[in-house]
PDB file of C-alpha atoms in Angstrom:
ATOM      1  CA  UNK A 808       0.000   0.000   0.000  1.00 49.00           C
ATOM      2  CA  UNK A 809       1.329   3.276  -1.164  1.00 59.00           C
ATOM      3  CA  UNK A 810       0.043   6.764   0.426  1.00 66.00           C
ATOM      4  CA  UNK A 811       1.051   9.902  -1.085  1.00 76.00           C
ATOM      5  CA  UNK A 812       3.814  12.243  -0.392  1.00 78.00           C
ATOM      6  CA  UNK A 813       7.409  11.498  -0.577  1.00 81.00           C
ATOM      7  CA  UNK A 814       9.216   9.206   1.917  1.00 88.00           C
ATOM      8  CA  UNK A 815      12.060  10.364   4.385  1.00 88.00           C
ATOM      9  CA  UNK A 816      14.614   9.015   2.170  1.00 89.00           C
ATOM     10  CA  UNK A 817      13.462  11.003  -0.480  1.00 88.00           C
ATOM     11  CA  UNK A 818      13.260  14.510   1.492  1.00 89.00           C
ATOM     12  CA  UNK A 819      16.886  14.118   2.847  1.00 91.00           C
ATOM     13  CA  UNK A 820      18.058  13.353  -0.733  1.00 93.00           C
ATOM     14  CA  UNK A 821      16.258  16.301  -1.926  1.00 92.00           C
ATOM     15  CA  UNK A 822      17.191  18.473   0.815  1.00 93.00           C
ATOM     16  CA  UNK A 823      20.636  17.567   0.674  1.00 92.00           C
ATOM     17  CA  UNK A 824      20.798  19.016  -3.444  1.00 93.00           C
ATOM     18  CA  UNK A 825      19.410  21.900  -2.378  1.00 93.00           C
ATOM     19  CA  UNK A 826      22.039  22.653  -0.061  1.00 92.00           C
ATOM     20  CA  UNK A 827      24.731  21.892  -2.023  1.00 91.00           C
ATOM     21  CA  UNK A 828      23.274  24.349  -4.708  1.00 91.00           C
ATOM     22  CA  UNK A 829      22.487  27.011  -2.338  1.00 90.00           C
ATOM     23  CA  UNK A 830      26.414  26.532  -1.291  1.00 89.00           C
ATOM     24  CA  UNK A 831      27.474  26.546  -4.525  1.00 84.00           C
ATOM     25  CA  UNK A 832      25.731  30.050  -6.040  1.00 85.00           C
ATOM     26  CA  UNK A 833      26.470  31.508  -2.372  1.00 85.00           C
ATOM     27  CA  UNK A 834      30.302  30.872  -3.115  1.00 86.00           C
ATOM     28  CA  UNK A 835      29.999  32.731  -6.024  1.00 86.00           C
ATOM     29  CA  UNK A 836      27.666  35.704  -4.383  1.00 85.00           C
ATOM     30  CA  UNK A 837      31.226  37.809  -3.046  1.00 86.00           C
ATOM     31  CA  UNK A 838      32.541  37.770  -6.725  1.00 86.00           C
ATOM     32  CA  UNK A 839      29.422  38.879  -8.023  1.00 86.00           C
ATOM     33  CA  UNK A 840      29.078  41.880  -5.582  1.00 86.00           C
ATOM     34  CA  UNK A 841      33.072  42.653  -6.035  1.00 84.00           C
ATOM     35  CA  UNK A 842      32.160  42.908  -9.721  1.00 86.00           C
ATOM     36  CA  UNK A 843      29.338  45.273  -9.660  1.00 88.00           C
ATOM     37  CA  UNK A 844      30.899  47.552  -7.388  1.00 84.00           C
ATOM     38  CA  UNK A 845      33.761  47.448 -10.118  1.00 85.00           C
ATOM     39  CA  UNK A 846      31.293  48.181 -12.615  1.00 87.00           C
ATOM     40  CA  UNK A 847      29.167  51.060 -10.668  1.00 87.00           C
ATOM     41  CA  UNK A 848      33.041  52.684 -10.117  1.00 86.00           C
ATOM     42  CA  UNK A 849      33.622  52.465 -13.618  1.00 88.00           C
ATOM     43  CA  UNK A 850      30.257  53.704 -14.659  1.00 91.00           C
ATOM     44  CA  UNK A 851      30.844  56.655 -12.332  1.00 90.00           C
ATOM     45  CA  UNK A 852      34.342  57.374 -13.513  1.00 91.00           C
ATOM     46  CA  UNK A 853      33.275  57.780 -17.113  1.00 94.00           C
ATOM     47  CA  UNK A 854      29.774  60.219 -16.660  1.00 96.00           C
ATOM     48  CA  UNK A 855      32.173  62.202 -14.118  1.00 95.00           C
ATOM     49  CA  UNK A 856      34.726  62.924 -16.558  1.00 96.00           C
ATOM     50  CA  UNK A 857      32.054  63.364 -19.083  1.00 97.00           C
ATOM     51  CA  UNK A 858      30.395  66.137 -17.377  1.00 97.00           C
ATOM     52  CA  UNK A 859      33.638  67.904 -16.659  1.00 97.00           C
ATOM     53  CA  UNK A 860      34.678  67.520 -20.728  1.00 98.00           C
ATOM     54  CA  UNK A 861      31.088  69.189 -21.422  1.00 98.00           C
ATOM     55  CA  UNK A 862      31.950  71.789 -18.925  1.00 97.00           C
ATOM     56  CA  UNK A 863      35.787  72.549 -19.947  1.00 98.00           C
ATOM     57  CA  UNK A 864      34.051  72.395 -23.550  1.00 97.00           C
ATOM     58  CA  UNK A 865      31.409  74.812 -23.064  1.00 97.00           C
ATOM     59  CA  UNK A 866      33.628  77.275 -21.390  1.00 97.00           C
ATOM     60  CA  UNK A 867      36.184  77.078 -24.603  1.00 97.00           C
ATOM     61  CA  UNK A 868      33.548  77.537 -26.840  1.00 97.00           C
ATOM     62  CA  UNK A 869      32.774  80.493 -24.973  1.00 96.00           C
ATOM     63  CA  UNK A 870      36.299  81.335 -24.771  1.00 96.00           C
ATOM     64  CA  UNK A 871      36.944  85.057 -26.860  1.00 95.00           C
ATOM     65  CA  UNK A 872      33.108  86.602 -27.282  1.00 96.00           C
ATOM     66  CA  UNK A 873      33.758  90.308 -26.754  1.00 94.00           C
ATOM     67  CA  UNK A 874      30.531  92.447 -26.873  1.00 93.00           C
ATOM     68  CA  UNK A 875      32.741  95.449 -28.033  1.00 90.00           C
ATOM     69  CA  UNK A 876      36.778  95.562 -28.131  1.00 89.00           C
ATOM     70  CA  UNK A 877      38.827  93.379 -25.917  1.00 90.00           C
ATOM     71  CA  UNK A 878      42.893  92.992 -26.054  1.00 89.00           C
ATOM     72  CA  UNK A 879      44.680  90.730 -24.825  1.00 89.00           C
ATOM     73  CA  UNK A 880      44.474  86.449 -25.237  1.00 92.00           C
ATOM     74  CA  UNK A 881      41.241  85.116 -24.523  1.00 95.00           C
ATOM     75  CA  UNK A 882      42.602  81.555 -24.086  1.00 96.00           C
ATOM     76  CA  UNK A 883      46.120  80.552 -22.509  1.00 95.00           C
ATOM     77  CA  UNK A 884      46.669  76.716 -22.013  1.00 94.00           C
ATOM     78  CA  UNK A 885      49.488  74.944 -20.773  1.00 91.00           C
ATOM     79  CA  UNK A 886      49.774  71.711 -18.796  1.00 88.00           C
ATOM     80  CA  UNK A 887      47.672  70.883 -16.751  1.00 92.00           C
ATOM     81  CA  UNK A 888      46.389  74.377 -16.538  1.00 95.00           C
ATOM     82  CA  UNK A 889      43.743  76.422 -18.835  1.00 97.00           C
ATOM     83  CA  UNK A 890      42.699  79.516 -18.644  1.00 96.00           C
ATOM     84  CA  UNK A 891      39.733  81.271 -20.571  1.00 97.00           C
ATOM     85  CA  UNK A 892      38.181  84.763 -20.801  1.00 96.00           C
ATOM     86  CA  UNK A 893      34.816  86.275 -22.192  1.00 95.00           C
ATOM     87  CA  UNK A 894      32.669  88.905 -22.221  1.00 95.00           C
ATOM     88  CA  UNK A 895      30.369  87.161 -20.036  1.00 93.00           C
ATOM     89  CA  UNK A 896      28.135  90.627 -18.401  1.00 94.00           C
ATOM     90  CA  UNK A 897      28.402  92.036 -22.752  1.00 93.00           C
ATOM     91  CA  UNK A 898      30.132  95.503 -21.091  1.00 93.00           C
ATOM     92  CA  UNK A 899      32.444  95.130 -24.378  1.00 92.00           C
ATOM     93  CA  UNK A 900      35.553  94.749 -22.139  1.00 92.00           C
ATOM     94  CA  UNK A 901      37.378  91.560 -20.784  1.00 92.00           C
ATOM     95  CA  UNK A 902      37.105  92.197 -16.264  1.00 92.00           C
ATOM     96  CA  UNK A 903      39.023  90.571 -14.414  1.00 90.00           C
ATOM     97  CA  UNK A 904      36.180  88.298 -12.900  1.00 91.00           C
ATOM     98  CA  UNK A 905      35.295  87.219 -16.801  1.00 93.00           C
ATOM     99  CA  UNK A 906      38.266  84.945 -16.360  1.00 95.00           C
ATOM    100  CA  UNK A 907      37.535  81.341 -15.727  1.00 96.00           C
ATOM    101  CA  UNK A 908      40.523  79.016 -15.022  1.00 97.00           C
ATOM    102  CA  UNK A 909      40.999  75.562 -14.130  1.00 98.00           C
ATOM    103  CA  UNK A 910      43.745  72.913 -13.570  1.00 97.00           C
ATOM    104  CA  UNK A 911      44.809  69.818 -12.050  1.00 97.00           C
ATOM    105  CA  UNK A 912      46.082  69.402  -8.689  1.00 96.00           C
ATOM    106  CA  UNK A 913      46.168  66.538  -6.203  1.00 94.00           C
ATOM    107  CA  UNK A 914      44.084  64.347  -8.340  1.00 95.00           C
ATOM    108  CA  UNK A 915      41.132  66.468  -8.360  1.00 97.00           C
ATOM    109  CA  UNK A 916      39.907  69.347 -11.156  1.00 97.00           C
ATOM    110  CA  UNK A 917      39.873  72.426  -9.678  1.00 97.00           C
ATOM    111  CA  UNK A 918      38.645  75.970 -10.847  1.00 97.00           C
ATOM    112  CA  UNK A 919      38.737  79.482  -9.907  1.00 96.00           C
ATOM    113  CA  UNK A 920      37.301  82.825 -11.372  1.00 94.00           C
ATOM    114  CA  UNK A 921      39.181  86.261 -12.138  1.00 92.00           C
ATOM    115  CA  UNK A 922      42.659  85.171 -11.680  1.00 90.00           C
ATOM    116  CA  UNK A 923      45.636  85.666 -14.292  1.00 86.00           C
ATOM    117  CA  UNK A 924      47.514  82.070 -13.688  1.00 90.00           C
ATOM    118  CA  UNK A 925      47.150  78.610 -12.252  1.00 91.00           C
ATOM    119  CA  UNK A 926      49.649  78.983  -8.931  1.00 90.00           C
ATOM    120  CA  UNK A 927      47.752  81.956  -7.168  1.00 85.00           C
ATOM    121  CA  UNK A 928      44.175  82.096  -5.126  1.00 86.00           C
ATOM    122  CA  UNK A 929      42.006  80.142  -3.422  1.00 90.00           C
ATOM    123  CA  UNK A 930      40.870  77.051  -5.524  1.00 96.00           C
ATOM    124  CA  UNK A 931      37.534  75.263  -5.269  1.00 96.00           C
ATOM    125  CA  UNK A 932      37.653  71.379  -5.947  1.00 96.00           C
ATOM    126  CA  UNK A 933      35.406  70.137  -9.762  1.00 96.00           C
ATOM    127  CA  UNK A 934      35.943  66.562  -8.526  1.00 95.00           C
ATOM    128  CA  UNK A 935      36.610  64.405  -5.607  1.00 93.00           C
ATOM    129  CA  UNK A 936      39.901  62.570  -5.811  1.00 93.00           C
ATOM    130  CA  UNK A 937      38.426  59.569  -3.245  1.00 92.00           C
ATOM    131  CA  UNK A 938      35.988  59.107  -5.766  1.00 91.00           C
ATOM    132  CA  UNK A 939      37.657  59.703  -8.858  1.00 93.00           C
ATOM    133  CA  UNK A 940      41.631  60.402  -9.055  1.00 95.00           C
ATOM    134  CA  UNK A 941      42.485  62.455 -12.305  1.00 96.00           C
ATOM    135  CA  UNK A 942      45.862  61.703 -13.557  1.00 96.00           C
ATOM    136  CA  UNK A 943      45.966  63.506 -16.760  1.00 97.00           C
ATOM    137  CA  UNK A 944      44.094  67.448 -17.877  1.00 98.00           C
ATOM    138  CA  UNK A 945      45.687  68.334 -21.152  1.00 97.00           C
ATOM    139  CA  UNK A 946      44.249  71.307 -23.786  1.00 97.00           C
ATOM    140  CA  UNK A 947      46.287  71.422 -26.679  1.00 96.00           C
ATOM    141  CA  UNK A 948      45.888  74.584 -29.430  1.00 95.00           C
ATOM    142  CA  UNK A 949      45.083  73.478 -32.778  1.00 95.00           C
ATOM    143  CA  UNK A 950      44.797  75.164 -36.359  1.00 95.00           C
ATOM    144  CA  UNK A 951      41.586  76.446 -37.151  1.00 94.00           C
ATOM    145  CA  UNK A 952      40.050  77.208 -33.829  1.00 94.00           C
ATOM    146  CA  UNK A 953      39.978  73.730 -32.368  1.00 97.00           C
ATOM    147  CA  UNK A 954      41.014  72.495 -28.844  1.00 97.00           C
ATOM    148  CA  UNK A 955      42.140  69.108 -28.194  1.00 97.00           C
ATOM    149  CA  UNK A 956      40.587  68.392 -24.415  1.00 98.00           C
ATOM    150  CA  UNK A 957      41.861  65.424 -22.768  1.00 98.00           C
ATOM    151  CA  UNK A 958      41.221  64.124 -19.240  1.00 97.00           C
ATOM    152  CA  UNK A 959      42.457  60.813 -17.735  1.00 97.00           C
ATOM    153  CA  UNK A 960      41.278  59.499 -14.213  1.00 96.00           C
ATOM    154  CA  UNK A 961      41.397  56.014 -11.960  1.00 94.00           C
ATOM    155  CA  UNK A 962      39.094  54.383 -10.025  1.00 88.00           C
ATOM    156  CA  UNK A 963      39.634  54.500  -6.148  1.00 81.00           C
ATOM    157  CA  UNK A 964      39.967  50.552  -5.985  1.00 78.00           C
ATOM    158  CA  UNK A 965      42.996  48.385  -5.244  1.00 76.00           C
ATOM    159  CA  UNK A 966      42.854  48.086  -8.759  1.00 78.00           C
ATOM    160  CA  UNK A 967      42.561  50.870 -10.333  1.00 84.00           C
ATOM    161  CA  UNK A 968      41.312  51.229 -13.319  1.00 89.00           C
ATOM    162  CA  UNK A 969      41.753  54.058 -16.076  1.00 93.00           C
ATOM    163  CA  UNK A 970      39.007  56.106 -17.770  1.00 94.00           C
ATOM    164  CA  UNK A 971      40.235  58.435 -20.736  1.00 96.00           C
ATOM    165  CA  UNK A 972      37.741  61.439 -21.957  1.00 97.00           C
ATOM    166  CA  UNK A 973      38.625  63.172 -24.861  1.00 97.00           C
ATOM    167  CA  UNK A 974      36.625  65.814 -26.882  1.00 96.00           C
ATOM    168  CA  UNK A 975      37.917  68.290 -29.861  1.00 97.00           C
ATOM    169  CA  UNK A 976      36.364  71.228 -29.735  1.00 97.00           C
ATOM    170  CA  UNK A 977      36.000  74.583 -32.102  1.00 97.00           C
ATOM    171  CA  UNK A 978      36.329  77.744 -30.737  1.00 94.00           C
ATOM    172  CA  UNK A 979      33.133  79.357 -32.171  1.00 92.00           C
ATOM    173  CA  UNK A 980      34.273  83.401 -31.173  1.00 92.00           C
ATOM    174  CA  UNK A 981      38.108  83.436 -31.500  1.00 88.00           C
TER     175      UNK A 981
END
């Protein structure tokens, strides 16, 4: 006579796969996790130094608009420094606040308004080097109005790995 259900036998045998499943996917659970923090760092990394490239890039293409007569150069690059100037207020002259510069130090992107080079004056941090570590800010002149922006930056991890930005753009009022 047979009732239904399974027998003891059966549950143990049944139980016992189960566990040895659950152990297996739970050793590889730690991996898994290691490898999407690696990914959310690297995901990070890149829109950071995308926004900054959009912002260095929108203050080149800026970079020279005079609503009148101004002398002087309205953009001075060198490395790891760049320095821009516009008309920003349309007074037809270049003030010394209408002077936007920014450079690398200590890992981080830093910028600063109205000053005439990158050693002077209190900086404000762009970026964060515990989350992102730039290695590399680089704006080389080109013929024909165009820029050459390059940034390079690591991940904060015990292995680091590097995220490279770069962006060409054209100087629409020099």
């Amino acid at each position: 006579m047979k009732s239904q259900g399974f027998t003891l036998l059966e549950l143990l045998i049944a139980m016992a796969l189960n566990a040895l499943l659950l152990l297996g996917t739970a050793r590889f659970l730690p991996q898994f996790q290691q490898q999407q923090g690696q990914l959310s760092d690297d995901r990070y990394a890149q829109e950071a130094l995308e926004q900054l490239a959009a912002t260095l890039a929108k203050h080149l293409r800026r970079a020279g608009y005079c609503n009148g007569t101004c002398s002087g150069s309205a953009v001075r690059a060198s490395p790891q420094c760049l320095i821009v100037r516009w008309d920003s207020n349309s007074n037809g002259k270049w003030d010394v606040d209408e002077q936007f510069a920014f450079r690398l130090q200590s890992g981080a992107m830093q910028a600063q308004r109205g000053v005439g080079d990158c050693q002077q004056g209190v900086w404000e941090r762009l970026t964060d080097p515990r989350q992102l570590r730039l290695t590399h800010f680089s704006v080389e002149v080109l013929p024909e109005r165009l820029f050459k922006l390059q940034l390079v930056g690591e991940t904060p991890r015990e292995s680091p790995r590097r995220v490279t930005v770069m962006r060409w753009v054209k100087g629409e009022n020099l």
